[in-house]
Short mmCIF file of C-alpha atoms in Angstrom, two decimals:
data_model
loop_
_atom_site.label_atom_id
_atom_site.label_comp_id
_atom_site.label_asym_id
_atom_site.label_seq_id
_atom_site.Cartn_x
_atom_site.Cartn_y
_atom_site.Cartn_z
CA UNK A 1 -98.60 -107.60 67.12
CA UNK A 2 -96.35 -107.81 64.22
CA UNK A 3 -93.17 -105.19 64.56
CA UNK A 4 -92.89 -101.87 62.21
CA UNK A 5 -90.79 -102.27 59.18
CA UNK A 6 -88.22 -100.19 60.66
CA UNK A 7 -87.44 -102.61 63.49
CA UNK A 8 -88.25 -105.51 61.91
CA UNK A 9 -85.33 -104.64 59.09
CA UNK A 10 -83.16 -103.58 61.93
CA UNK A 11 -83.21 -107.11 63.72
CA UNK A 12 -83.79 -109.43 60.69
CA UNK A 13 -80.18 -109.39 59.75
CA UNK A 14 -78.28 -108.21 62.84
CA UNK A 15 -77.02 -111.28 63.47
CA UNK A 16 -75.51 -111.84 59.99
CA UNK A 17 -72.00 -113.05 59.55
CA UNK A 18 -71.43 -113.65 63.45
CA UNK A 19 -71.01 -110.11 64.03
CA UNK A 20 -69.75 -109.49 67.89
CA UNK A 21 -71.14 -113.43 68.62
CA UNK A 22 -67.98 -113.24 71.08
CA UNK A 23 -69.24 -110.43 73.39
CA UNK A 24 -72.44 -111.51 73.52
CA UNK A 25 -71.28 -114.80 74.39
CA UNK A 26 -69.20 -113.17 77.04
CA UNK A 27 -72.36 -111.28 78.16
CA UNK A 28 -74.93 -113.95 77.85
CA UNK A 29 -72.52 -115.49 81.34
CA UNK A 30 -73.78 -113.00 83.36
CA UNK A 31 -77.53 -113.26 82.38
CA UNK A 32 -77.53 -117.18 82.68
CA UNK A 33 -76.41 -116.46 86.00
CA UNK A 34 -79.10 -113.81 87.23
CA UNK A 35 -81.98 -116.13 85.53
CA UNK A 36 -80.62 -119.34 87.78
CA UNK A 37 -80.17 -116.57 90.78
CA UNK A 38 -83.93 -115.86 90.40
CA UNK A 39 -84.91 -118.89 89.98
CA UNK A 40 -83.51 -120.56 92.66
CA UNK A 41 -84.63 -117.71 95.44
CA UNK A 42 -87.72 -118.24 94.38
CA UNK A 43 -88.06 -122.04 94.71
CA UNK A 44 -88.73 -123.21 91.03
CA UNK A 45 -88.60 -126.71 89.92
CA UNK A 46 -85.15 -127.80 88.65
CA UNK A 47 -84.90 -128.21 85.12
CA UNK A 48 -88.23 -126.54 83.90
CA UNK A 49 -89.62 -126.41 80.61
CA UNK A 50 -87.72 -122.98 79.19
CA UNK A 51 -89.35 -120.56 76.33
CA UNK A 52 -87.26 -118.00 75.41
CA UNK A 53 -88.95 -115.14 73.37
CA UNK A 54 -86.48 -112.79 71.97
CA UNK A 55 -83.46 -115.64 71.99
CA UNK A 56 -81.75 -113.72 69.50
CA UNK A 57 -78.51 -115.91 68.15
CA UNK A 58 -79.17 -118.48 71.03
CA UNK A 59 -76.31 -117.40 73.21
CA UNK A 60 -78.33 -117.17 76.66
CA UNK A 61 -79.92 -120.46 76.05
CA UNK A 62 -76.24 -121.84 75.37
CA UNK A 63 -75.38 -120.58 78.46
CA UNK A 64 -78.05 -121.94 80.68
CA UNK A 65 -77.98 -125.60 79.10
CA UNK A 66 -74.31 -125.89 79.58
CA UNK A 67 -75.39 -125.23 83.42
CA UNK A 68 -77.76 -128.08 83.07
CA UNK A 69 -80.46 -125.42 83.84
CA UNK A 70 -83.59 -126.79 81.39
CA UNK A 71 -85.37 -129.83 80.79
CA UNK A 72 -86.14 -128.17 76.86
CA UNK A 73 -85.49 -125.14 75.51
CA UNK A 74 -86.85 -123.56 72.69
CA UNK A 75 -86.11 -119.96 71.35
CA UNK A 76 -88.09 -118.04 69.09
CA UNK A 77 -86.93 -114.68 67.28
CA UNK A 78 -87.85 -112.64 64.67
CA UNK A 79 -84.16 -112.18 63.56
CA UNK A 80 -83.84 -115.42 60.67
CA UNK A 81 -79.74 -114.53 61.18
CA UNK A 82 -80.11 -115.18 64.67
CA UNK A 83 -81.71 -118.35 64.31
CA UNK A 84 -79.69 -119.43 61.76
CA UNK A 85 -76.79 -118.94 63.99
CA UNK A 86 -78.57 -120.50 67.25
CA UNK A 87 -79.48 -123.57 65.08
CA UNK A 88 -75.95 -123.62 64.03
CA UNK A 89 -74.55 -123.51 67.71
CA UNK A 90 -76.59 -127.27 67.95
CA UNK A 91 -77.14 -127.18 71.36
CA UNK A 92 -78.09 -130.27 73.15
CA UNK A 93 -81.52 -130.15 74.13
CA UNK A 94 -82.73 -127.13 72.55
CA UNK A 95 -84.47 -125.89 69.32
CA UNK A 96 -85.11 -122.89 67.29
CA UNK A 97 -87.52 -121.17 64.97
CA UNK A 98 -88.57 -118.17 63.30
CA UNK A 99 -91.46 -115.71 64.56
CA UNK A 100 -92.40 -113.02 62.44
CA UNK A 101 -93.52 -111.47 66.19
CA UNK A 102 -97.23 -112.18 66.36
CA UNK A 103 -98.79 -114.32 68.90
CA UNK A 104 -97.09 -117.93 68.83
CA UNK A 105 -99.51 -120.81 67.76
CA UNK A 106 -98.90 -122.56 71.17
CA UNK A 107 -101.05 -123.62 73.74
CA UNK A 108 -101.41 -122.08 77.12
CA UNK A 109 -98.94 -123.52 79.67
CA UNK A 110 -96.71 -125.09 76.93
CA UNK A 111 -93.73 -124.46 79.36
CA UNK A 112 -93.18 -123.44 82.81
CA UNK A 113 -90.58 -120.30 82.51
CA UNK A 114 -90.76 -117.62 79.69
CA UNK A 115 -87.08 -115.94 79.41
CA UNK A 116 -87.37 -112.00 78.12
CA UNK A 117 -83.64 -111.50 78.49
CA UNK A 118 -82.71 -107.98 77.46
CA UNK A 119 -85.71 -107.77 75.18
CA UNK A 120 -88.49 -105.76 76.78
CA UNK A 121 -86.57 -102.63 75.91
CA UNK A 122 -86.70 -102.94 72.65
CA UNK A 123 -90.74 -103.51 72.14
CA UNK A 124 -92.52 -101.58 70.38
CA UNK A 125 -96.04 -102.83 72.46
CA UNK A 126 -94.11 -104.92 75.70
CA UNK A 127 -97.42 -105.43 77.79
CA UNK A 128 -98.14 -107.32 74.10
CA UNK A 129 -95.42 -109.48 74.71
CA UNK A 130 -95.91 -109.30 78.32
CA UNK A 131 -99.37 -110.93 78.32
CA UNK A 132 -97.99 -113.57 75.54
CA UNK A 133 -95.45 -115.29 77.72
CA UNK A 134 -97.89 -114.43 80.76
CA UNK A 135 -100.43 -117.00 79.06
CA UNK A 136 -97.57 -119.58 78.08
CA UNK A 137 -96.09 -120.17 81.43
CA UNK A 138 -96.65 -119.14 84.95
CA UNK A 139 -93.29 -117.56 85.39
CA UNK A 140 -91.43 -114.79 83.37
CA UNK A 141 -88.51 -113.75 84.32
CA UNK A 142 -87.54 -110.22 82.83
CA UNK A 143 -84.19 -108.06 82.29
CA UNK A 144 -83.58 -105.02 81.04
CA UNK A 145 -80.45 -102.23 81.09
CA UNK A 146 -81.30 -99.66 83.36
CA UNK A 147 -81.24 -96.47 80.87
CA UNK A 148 -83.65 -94.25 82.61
CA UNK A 149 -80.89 -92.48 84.47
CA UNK A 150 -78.84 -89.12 84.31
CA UNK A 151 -76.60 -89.77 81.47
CA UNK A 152 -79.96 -90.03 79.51
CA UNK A 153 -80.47 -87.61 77.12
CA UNK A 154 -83.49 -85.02 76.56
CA UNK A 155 -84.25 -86.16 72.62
CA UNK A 156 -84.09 -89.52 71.68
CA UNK A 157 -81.80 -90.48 69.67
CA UNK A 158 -82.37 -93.94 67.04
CA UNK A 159 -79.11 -96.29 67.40
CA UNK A 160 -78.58 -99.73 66.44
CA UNK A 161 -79.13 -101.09 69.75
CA UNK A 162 -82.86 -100.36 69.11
CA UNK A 163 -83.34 -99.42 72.88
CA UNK A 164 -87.28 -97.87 72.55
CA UNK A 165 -87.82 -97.92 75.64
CA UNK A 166 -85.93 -96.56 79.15
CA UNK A 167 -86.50 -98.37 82.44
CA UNK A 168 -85.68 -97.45 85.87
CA UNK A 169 -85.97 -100.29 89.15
CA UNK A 170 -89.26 -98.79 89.64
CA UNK A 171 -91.02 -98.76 86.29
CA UNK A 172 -89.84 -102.10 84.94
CA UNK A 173 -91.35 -103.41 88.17
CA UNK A 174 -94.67 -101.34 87.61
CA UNK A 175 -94.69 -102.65 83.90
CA UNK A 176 -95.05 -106.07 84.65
CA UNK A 177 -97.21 -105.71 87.19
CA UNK A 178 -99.27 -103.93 84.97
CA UNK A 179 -99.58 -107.38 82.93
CA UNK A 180 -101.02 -108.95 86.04
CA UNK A 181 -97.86 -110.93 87.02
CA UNK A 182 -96.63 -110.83 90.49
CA UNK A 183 -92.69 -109.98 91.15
CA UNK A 184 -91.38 -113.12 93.06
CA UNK A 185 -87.82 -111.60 93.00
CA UNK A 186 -85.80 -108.70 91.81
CA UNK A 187 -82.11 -107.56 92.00
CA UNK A 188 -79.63 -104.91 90.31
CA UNK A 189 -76.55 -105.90 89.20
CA UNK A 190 -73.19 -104.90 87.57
CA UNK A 191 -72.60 -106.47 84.52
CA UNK A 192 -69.26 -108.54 85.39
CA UNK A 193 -65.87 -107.72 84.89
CA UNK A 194 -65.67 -110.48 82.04
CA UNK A 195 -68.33 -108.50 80.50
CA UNK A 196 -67.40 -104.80 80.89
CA UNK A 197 -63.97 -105.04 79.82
CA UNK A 198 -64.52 -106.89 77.03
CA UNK A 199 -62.39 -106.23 74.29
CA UNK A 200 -60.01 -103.70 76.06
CA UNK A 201 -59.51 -103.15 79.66
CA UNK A 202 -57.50 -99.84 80.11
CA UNK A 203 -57.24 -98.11 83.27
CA UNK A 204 -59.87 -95.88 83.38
CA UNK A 205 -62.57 -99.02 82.16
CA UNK A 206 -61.38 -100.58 84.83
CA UNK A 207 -61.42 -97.94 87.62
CA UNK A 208 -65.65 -96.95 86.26
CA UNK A 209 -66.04 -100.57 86.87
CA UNK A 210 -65.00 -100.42 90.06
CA UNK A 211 -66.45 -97.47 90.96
CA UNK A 212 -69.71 -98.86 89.68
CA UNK A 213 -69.41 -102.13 91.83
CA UNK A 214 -68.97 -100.10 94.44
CA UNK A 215 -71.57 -97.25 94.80
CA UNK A 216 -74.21 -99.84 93.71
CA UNK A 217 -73.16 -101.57 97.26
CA UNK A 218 -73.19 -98.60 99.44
CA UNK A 219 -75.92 -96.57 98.14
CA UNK A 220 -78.47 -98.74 95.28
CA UNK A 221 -80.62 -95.13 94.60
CA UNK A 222 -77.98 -92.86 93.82
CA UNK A 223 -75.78 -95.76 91.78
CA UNK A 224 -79.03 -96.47 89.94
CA UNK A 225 -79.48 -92.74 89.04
CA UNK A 226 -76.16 -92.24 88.19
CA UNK A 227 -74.67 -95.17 86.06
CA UNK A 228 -76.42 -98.06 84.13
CA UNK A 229 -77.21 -101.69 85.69
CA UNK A 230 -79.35 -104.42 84.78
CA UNK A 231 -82.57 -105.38 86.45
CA UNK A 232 -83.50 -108.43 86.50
CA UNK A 233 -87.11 -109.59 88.17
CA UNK A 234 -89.03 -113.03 87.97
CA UNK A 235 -92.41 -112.89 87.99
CA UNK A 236 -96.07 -114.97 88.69
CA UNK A 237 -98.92 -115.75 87.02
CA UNK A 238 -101.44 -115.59 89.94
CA UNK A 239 -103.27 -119.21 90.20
CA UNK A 240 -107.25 -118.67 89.45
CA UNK A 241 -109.57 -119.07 92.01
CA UNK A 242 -110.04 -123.05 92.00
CA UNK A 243 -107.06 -124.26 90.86
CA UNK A 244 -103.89 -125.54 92.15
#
């Protein structure tokens, strides 16, 4: 389902001119690392066959091939900046094209992981997408901030982070389940150091870090609640009856 004309202009050129490619860089560390996490508790194949819907200016798949992490890679966004930018990053190994958001004209099964990295939040229709990278690969992995929290609040209120949509632990779990996908794995975290103090790191950025790191250790409900984390869950495709 193609996007509304208000999101669509809002994404086509956000990734213009390189604008804040260096935190996202910075930021795109600490995703790699919970989509390897996730897949390695879960027991996937080494260096699967990687579709990234959503890939944005290509900085999480530069991330995981410099880890060695995919056999291919191909991204697909809706943003033509972005892929501008992610073909101009030329990353070994990987590719990039233009989606104007409906379903992709590829096969079922064209890979065997479907990356939504910090994507589902800002669909318009996710089980849409959901059920798209559901029929392209067995496993999805998912992850979105955590926004559904205190500090939320009452009205919404448009940005240009195009957040739509607020998730908590619970209902980003319930979501994909929704889409018929079984959660292999799932884990909060913090986003790192690195990340959080990036571009500044005064003493009172550093101390909420801190004090994020460490309420999310000692009590996961009440840091959740309180403070915003990332959630990050891989997910099944149940095998039909029959197959193998």
């Amino acid at each position: 389902m193609q996007p509304t004309a208000r999101v669509a202009e809002l994404y086509t050129e956000m990734y213009a001119n390189g604008v804040e490619r260096a935190h996202r860089d910075a930021g795109a560390v600490d995703k790699a690392d919970n989509i390897v996490r996730a897949c390695r508790a879960a027991g996937l194949a080494p260096r699967p066959r990687v579709l990234e819907l959503g890939c944005g200016e290509g900085a999480v798949a530069a991330a995981l091939m410099s880890r060695g992490f995919a056999g291919s890679y191909v991204g697909y966004d809706l943003s033509e900046s972005g892929i501008a930018e992610a073909k101009g990053r030329a990353i070994e190994g990987a590719e990039f094209h233009v989606t104007d958001g409906s379903a992709l004209d590829l096969p079922a099964d064209s890979a065997d992981l479907v990356v939504l990295s910090h994507v589902v939040e800002h669909l318009e229709h996710p089980r849409v997408l959901l059920y798209e990278a559901r029929r392209l690969a067995r496993h999805v992995v998912v992850e979105v901030p955590l926004e559904l929290n205190a500090r939320l609040p009452k009205d919404y209120v448009w940005d240009d982070l195009g957040h739509i949509n607020k998730y908590t632990a619970t209902s980003i779990r319930q979501l994909v389940q929704t889409c018929n996908l079984e959660v292999l794995q799932q884990f909060t975290t913090n986003p790192s150091q690195a990340q959080a103090l990036f571009g500044g790191a005064s003493v009172q950025r550093r101390a909420q870090w801190h004090l994020k790191v460490g309420v999310l250790a000692v009590a996961p409900p009440l840091a959740r609640s309180l403070f915003t984390y990332h959630e990050t869950l891989l997910a099944r495709r149940p095998l039909e009856p029959g197959s193998s």
